[in-house]
Short mmCIF file of C-alpha atoms and ligand atoms in Angstrom, two decimals:
data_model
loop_
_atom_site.label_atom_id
_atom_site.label_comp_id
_atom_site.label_asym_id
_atom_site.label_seq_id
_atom_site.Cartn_x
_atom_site.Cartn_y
_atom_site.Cartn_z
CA UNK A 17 40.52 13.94 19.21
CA UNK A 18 39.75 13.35 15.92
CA UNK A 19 36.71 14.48 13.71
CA UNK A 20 33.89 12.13 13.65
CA UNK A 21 34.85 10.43 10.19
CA UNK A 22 31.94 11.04 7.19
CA UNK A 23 31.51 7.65 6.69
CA UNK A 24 31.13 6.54 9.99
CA UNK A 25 27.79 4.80 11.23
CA UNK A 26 25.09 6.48 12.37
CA UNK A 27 25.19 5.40 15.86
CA UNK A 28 28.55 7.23 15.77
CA UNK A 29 27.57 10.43 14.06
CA UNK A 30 25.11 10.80 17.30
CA UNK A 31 27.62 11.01 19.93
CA UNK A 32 30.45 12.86 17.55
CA UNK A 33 29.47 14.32 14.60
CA UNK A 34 29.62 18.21 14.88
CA UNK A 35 32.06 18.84 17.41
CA UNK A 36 35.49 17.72 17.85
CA UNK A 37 37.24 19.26 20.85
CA UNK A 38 40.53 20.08 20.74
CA UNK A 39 43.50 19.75 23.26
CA UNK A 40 41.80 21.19 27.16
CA UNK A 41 38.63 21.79 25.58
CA UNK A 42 35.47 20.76 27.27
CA UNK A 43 34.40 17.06 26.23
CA UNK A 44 30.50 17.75 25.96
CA UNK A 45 29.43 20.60 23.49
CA UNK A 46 29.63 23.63 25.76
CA UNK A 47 26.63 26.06 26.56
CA UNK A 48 27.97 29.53 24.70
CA UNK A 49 25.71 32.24 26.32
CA UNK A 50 26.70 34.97 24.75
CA UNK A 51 24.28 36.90 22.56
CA UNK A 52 27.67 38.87 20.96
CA UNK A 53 31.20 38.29 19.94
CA UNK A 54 34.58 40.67 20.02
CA UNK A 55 36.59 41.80 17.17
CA UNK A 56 39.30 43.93 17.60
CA UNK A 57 38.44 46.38 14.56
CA UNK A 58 35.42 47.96 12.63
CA UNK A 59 36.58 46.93 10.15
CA UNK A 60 36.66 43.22 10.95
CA UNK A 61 33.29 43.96 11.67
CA UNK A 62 32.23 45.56 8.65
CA UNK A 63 33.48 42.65 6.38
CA UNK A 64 30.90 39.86 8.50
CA UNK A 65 28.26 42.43 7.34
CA UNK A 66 29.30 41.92 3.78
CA UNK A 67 29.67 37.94 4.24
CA UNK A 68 28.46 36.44 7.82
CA UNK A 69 31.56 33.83 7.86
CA UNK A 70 32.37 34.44 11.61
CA UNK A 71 30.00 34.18 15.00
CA UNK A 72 28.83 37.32 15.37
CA UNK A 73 25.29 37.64 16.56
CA UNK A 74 22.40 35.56 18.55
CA UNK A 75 19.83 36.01 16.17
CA UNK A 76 21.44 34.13 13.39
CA UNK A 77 24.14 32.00 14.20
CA UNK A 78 25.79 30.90 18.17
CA UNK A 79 28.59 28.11 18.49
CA UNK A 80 26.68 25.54 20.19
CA UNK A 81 23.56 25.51 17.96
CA UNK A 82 26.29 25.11 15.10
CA UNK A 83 27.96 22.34 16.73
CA UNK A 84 24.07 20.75 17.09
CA UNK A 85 23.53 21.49 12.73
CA UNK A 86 26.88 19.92 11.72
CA UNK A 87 25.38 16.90 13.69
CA UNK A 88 22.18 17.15 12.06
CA UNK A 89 23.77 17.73 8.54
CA UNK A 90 26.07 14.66 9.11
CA UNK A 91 23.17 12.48 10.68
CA UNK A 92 21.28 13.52 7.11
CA UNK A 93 23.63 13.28 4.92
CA UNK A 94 23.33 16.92 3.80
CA UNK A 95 25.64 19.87 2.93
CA UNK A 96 24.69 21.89 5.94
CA UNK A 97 21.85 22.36 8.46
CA UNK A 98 20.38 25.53 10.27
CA UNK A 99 18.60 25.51 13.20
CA UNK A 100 14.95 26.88 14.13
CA UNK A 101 12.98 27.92 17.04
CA UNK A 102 10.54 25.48 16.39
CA UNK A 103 9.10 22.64 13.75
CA UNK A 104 6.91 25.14 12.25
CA UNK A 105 9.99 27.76 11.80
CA UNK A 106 10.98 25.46 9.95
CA UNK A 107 8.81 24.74 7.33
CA UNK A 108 7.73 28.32 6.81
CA UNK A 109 11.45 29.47 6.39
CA UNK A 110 11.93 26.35 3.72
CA UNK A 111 9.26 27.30 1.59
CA UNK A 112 10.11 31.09 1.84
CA UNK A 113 13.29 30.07 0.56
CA UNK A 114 12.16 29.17 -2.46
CA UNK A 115 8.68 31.36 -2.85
CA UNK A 116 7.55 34.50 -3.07
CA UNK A 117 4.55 36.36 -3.24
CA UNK A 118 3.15 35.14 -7.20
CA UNK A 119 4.67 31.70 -6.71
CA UNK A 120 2.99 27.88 -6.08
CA UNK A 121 4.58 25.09 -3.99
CA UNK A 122 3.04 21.34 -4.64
CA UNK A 123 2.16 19.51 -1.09
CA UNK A 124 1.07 16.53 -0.15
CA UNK A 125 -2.10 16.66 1.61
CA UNK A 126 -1.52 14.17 4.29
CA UNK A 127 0.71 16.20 6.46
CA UNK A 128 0.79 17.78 9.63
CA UNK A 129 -2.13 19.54 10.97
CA UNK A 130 0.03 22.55 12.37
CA UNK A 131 1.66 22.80 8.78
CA UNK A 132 -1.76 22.43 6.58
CA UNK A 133 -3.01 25.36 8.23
CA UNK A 134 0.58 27.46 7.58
CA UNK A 135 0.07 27.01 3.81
CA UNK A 136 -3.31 27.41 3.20
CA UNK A 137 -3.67 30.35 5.78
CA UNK A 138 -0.93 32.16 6.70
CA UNK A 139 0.96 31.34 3.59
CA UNK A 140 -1.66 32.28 1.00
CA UNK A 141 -2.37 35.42 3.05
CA UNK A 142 1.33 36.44 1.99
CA UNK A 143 0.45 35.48 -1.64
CA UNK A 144 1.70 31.61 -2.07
CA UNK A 145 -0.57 29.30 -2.81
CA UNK A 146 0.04 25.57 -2.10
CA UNK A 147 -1.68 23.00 -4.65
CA UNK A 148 -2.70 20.33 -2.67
CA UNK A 149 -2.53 16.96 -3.79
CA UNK A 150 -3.70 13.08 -3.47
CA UNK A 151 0.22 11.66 -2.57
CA UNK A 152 -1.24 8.47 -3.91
CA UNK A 153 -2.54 9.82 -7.42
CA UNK A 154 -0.68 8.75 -10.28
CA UNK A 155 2.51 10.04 -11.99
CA UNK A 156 0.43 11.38 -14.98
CA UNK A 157 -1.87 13.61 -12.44
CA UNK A 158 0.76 14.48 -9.89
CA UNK A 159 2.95 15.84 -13.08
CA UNK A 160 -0.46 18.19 -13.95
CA UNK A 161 -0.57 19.95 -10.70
CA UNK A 162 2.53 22.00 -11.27
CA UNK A 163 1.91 25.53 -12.81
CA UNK A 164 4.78 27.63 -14.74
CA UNK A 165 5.12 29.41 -10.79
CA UNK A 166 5.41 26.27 -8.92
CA UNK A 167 8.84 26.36 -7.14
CA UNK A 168 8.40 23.48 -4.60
CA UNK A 169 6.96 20.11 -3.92
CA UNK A 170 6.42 19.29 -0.32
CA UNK A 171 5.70 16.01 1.49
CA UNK A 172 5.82 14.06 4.89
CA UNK A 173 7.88 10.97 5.30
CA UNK A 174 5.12 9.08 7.72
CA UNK A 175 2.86 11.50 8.10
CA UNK A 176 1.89 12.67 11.56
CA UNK A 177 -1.46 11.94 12.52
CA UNK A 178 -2.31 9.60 9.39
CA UNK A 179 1.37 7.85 9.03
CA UNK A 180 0.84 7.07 5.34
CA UNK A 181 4.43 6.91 3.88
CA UNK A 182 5.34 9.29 1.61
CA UNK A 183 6.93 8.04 -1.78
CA UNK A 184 10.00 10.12 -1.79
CA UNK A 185 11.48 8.55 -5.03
CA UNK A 186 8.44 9.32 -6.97
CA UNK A 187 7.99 12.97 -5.61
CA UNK A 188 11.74 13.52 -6.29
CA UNK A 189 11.45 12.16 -9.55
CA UNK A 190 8.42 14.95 -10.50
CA UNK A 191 9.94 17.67 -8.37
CA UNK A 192 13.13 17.47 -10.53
CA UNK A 193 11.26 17.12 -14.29
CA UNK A 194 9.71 20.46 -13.17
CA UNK A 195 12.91 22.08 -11.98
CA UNK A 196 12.25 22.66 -8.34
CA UNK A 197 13.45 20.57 -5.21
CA UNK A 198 11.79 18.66 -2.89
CA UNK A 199 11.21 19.19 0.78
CA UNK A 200 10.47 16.23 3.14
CA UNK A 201 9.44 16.60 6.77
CA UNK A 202 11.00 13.74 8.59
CA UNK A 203 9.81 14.58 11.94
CA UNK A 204 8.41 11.16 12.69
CA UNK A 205 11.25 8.75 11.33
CA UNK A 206 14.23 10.88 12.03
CA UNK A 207 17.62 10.00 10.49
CA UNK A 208 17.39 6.94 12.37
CA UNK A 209 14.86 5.42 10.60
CA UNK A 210 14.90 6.97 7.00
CA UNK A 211 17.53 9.76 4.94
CA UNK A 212 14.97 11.22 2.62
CA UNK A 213 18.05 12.19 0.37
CA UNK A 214 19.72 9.07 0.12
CA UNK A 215 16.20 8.15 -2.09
CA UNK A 216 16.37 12.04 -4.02
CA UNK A 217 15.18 14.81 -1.34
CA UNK A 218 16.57 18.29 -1.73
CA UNK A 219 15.55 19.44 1.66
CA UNK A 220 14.83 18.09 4.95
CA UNK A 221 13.07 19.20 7.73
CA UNK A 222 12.03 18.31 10.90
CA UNK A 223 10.30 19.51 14.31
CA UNK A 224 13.20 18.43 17.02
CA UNK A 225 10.47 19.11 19.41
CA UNK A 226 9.39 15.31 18.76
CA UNK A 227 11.66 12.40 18.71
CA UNK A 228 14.83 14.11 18.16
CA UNK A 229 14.86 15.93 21.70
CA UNK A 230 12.51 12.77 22.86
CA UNK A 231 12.50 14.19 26.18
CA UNK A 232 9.88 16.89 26.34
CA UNK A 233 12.17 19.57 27.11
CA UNK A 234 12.87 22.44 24.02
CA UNK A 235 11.11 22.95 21.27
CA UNK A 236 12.73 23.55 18.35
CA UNK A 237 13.44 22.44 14.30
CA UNK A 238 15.51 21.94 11.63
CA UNK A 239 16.40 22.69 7.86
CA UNK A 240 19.18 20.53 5.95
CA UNK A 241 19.81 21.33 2.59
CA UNK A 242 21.04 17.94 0.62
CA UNK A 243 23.51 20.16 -1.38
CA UNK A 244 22.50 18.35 -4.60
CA UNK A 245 19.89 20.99 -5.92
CA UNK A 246 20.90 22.94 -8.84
CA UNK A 247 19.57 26.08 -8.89
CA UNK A 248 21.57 27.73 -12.01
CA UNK A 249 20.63 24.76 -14.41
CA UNK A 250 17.11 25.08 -12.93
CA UNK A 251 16.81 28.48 -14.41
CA UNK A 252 13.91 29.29 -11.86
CA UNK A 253 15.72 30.78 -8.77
CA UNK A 254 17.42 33.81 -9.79
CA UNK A 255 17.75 35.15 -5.71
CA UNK A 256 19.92 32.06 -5.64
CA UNK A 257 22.01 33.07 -9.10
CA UNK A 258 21.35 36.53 -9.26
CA UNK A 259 23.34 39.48 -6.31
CA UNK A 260 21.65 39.83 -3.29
CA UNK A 261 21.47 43.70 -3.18
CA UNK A 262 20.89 43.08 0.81
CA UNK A 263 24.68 41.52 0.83
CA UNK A 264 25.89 43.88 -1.25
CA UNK A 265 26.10 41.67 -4.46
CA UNK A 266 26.39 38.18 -2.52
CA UNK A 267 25.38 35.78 -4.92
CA UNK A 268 24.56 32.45 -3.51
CA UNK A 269 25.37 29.80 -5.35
CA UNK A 270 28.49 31.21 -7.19
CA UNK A 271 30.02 31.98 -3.46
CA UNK A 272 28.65 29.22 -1.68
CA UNK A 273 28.54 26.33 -4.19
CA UNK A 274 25.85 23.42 -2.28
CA UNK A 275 25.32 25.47 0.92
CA UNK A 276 23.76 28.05 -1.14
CA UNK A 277 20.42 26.86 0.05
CA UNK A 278 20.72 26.98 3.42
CA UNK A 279 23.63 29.57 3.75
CA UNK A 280 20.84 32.04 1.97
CA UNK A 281 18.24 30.61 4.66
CA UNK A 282 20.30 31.79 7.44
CA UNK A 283 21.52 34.99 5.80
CA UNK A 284 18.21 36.06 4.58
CA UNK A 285 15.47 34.18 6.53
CA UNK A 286 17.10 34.55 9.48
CA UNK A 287 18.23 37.66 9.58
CA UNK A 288 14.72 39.28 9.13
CA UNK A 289 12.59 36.99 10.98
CA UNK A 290 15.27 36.03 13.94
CA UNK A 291 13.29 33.04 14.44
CA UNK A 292 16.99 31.16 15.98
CA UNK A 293 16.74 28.79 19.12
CA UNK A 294 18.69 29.25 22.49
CA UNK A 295 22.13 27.65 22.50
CA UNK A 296 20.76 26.09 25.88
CA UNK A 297 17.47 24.66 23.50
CA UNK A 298 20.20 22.86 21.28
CA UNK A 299 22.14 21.51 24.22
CA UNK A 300 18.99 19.89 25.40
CA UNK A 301 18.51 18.69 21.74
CA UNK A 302 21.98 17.65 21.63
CA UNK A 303 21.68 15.53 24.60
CA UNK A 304 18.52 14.07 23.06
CA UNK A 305 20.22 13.11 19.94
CA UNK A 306 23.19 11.46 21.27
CA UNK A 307 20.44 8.37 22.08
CA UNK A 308 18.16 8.56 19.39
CA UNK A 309 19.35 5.12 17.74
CA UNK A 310 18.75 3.40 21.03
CA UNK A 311 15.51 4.92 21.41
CA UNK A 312 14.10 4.69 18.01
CA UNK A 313 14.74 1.26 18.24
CA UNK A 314 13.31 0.42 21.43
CA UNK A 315 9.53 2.54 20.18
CA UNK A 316 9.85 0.60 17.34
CA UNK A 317 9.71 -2.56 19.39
CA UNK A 318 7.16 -1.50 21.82
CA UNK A 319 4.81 -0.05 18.80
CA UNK A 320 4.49 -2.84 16.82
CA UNK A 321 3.55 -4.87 19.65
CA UNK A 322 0.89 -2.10 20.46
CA UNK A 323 -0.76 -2.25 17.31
CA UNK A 324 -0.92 -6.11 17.58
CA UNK A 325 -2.86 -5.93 20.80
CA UNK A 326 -4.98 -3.56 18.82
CA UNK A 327 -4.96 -5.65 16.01
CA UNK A 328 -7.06 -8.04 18.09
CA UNK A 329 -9.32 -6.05 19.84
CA UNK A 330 -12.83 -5.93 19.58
CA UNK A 331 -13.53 -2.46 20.76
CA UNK A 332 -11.44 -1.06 18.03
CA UNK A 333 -12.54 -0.87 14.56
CA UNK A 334 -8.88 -0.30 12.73
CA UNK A 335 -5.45 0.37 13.31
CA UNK A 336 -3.33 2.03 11.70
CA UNK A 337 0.47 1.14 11.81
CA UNK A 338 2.76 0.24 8.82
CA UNK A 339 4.78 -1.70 10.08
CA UNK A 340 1.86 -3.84 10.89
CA UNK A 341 1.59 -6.75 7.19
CA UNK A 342 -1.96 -5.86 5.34
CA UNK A 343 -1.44 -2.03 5.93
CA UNK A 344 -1.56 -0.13 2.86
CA UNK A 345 2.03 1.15 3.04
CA UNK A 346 3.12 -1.89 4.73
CA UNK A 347 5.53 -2.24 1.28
CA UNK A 348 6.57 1.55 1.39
CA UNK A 349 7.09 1.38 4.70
CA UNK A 350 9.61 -1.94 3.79
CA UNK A 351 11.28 0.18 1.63
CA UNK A 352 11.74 3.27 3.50
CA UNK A 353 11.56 2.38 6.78
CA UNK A 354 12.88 -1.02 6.82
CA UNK A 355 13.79 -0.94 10.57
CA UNK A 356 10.42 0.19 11.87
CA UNK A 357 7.64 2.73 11.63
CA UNK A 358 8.18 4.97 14.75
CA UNK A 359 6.39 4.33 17.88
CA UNK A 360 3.33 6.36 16.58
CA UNK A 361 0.21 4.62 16.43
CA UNK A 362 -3.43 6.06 15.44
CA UNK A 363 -6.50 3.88 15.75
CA UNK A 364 -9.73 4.00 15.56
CA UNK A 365 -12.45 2.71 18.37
CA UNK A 366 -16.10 1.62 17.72
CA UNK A 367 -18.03 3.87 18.64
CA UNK A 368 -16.79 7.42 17.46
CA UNK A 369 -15.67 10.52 18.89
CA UNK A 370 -17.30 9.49 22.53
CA UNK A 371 -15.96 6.19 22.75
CA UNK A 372 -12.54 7.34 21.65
CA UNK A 373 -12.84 10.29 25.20
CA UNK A 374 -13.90 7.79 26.92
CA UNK A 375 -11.17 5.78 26.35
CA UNK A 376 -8.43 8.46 26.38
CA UNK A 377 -10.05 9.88 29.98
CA UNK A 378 -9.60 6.11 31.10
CA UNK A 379 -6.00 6.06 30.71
CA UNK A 380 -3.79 5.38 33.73
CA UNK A 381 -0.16 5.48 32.70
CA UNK A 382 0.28 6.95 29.32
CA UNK A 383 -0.81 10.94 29.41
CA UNK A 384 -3.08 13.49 27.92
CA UNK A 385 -1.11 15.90 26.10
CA UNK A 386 -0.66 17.44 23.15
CA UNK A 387 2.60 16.00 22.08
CA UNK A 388 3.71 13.16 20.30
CA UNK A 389 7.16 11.07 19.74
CA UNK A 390 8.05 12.06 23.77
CA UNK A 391 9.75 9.15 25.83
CA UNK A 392 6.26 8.75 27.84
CA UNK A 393 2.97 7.45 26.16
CA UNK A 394 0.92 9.81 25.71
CA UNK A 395 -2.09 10.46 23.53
CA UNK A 396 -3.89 12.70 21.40
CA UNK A 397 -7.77 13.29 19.86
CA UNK A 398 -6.80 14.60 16.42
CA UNK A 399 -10.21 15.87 15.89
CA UNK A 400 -10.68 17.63 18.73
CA UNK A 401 -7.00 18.65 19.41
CA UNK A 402 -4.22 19.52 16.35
CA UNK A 403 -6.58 19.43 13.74
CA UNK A 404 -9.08 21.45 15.18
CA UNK A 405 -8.92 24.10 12.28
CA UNK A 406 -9.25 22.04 9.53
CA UNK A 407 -12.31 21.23 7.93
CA UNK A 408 -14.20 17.82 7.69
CA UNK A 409 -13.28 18.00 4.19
CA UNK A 410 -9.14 18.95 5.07
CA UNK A 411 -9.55 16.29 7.88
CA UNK A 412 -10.67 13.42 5.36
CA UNK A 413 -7.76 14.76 3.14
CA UNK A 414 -5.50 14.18 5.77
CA UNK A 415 -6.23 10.90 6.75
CA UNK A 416 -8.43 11.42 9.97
CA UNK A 417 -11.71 10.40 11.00
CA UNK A 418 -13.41 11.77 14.44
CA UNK A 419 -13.32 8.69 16.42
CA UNK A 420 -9.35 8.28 15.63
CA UNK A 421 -6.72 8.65 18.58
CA UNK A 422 -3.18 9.14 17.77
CA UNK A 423 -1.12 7.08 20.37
CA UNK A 424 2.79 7.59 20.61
CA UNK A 425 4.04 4.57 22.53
CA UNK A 426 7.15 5.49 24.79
CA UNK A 427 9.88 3.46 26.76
CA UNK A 428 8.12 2.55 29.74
CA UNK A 429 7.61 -1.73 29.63
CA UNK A 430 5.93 -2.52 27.21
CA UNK A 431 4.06 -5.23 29.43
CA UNK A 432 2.85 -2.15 31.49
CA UNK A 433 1.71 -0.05 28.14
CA UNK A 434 -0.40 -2.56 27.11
CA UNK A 435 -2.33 -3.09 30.55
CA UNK A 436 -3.34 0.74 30.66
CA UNK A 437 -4.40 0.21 26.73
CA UNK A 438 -6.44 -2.83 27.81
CA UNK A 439 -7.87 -1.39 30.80
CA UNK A 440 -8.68 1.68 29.49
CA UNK A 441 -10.08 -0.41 26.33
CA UNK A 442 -12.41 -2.32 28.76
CA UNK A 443 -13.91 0.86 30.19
CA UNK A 444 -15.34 2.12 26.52
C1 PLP B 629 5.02 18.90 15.51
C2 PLP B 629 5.29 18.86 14.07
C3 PLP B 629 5.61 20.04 13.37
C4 PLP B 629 5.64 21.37 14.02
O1 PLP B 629 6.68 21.44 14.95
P1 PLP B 629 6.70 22.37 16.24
O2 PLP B 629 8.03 22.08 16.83
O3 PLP B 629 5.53 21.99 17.10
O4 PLP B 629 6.59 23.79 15.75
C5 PLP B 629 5.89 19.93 12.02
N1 PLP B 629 5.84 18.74 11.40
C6 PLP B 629 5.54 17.60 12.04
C7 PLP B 629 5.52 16.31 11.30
C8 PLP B 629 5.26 17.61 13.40
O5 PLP B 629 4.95 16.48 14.03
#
C-alpha cells in the first residue's frame, strides 16, 4: 500500500490517512497494548530521554493513538496532532502551552460550559486569567482586551450549547497583530464541516467524545497544531525559543521547526500530567472517524429539517439553528459551514424551565443524557445540566436562557424524530 496522498479528499483521509500498512501487516490499525517498549541498550534508552523520537512509554506516546493523530493532523490540515484523555484535557493542556502563572489568554464567552468553568476556576486558581469577551464586539474593542501578558485568544467554532459561529478570520486576524495564536474548539463541526486553519487558526481542538467517536463509546480529545505559528518572530514564547533545562537544552522550535507546538505539548504537558488515552480509546475513535463524512452529512439533513418543524410550532418560542435563513449567523454559518450546521439544535419552549421538563420527560425515542453529537437523539436542559455552575450572568454570556433545551438530532429516520418531537411537544 501506499500512503494516503496529502492532497487527497477528505472522505479519503478518513479511511487512510495515518496508517499505511506495509507488506503482511494487519489491514485495520492494530490495538498495541503494551504500556513499554524494548531496546537492546541503556544507552539507546538514555538518548529517548534526551529527545522522545522513538515509542517508549504509555503515558506519552503508543503506536495506535499515533496512527489515530496523523489522521487527525491530516483530516485538519495541521503539522501534527496529540491525543488526550478527554475534550477538557485538551483545552487545559493548549492553553498551558502557551501560559503560565502571570499570563492572560483572550476567550470568547460563548463556549462550552465544561470549558468556561476551567478558565475562570481552575485556571485562575493556577494564576491565568482569561479576559472574557463579546465574540460579536467590534474589531476596535476586541483589539483593547489584550494586555502586554496576553498569550492566547480562544474561541468555539459553533459553540456548544448556544451554536453562534465563531468568526475565525477576524479572531485570527487580532490574535496575530498581538503576537499570539489562536485556538479554536471544533468539537461541534469537526473537519467535516469546517478547517479552522484553512481561514487562520493556529490550534485546534476538539472533544472526540462528541461527533468524532459518534458512537458513545470513549471519551477522549484532541490538539493539532497548524504548524504556521511563529513563535521566534513573536518574541513572546521564549519556552518555545529558549533550552528546555527539563530536556537537557531541547529547544523547540530550532529542533522541531512547525511541530514545536505540539511536540513541546507532548514532551512537557504530557509528561507531567500523563493525561494520554488508551490505545483501545483511539481504536474506538478510529473506527468512529472512518464514517464521519457520511454521518455529518446525514445530521445535517435530519437537523435542518428538525428546526423547521420547530420553526412552525406554536409551543416553542425560538429556535436556534444556523443553518436555518433569518438566524443571526445564518451568513457565518454560509461561510464557514457551507455544508451544514451539525445536527445540534437548542430551542426554546413557551413556558420556561417547566415546560421545557415537561417536554424533555415526554420524550419517547430520543434520550435523556448528558451527551451531545452521539448517533441517537438525545437531549439536554442546559440550565439545569452542563451549565449548572455558571451564573445567570455567565449563562446570559453564553447564550442560554432557562427554558432552552439543547437537542442533538441523530441517524434514526428522520420521519420517526420528528413524531417523538411532536408528541412530546403536544404533551407541554
Ligand atoms: C464536550 C465538550 C468539551 C469537553 O470534552 P470532554 O470530552 O467531555 O472532556 C469541550 N468542548 C466542547 C465544545 C464540548 O462539546
Amino acid at each position: 500500500m501506499k500512503e494516503c496522498k496529502a492532497d487527497a479528499k477528505i472522505e479519503t483521509k478518513c479511511l487512510h490517512a495515518g496508517y499505511t500498512p506495509k507488506n503482511g501487516e494487519p489491514r485495520v490499525v492494530p490495538i498495541v497494548q503494551s504500556t513499554t517498549y524494548c531496546f537492546d541498550s541503556t544507552e539507546h534508552i538514555a538518548q529517548l530521554f534526551d529527545m522522545p523520537t522513538e515509542f517508549m512509554y504509555s503515558r506519552f506516546a503508543n503506536p495506535t493513538c499515533d496512527a489515530v493523530e496523523k489522521k487527525i493532523a491530516a483530516l485538519e490540515g495541521g503539522a501534527g496532532a496529540m491525543l488526550t484523555s478527554s475534550g477538557q484535557a485538551a483545552s487545559l493542556l493548549s492553553i498551558l502551552n502557551l501560559c503560565s502563572a502571570g499570563d492572560s489568554f483572550i476567550s470568547a464567552s460563548t463556549i462550552y460550559g465544561g470549558t468556561v468553568n476551567l478558565f475562570s476556576v481552575t485556571l485562575k486558581k493556577l494564576g491565568i486569567e482569561c479576559i472574557w469577551v463579546d465574540a460579536d464586539a467590534s474589531e476596535e474593542e476586541l483589539a483593547n482586551a489584550f494586555k502586554p501578558n496576553t498569550k492566547a485568544v480562544f474561541g468555539e467554532t459553533l459553540a456548544n450549547p448556544a451554536l453562534t459561529v465563531f468568526n475565525i478570520e477576524k479572531f485570527a486576524r487580532l490574535a496575530h497583530q498581538n503576537g499570539v495564536p489562536l485556538i479554536v474548539d471544533n468539537t461541534f463541526a469537526t473537519p467535516i464541516l469546517c478547517r479552522p486553519i484553512e481561514f487562520g487558526a493556529d490550534v485546534v481542538i476538539h472533544s472526540t467524545t462528541k461527533y468524532m467517536d459518534g458512537h458513545a463509546v470513549q471519551g477522549g480529545g484532541v490538539i493539532v497544531d497548524a504548524g504556521k505559528f511563529d513563535w521566534a518572530a513573536s518574541g513572546k514564547f521564549p519556552e518555545f525559543t529558549e533550552p528546555d533545562e527539563s530536556y537537557h537544552g531541547v529547544v523547540y522550535t530550532r529542533d522541531f521547526g512547525p511541530m514545536a507546538y505540539i511536540i513541546k505539548a507532548r514532551m512537557q504537558l504530557m509528561r507531567d500530567f500523563g493525561c494520554y488515552p488508551a490505545a483501545h480509546s483511539a481504536f474506538l475513535l478510529n473506527l468512529g472517524l472512518e464514517t464521519l463524512p457520511v454521518r455529518m452529512k446525514q445530521y445535517c439533513e435530519n437537523a435542518l429539517k428538525v428546526a423547521q418543524m420547530l420553526e412552525k410550532s406554536d409551543k416553542v418560542a425560538s429556535v436556534n439553528y444556523p443553518a436555518l435563513p433569518g438566524n443571526p449567523y445564518h451568513e457565518a454559518a454560509k461561510k464557514y459551514l457551507p455544508d451544514g450546521t451539525s445536527g445540534v439544535i437548542s430551542f426554546s419552549i413557551k413556558g420556561g424551565r417547566e415546560a421545557a421538563v415537561r417536554f424533555m420527560d415526554s420524550l419517547e425515542l430520543a434520550s435523556n443524557v448528558v451527551h451531545v453529537a452521539d448517533i441517537r437523539t438525545c437531549v439536554l436542559h442546559p440550565a439545569s445540566a452542563t451549565h449548572r455552575q455558571l451564573t445567570d450572568e455567565q449563562l446570559a454570556a453564553a447564550g442560554i436562557d432557562a427554558g432552552m433545551i439543547r437537542l442533538s438530532v441523530g441517524l434514526e429516520n428522520v420521519d420517526d424524530i420528528m413524531a417523538d418531537v411532536t408528541q412530546a411537544l403536544e404533551k407541554v
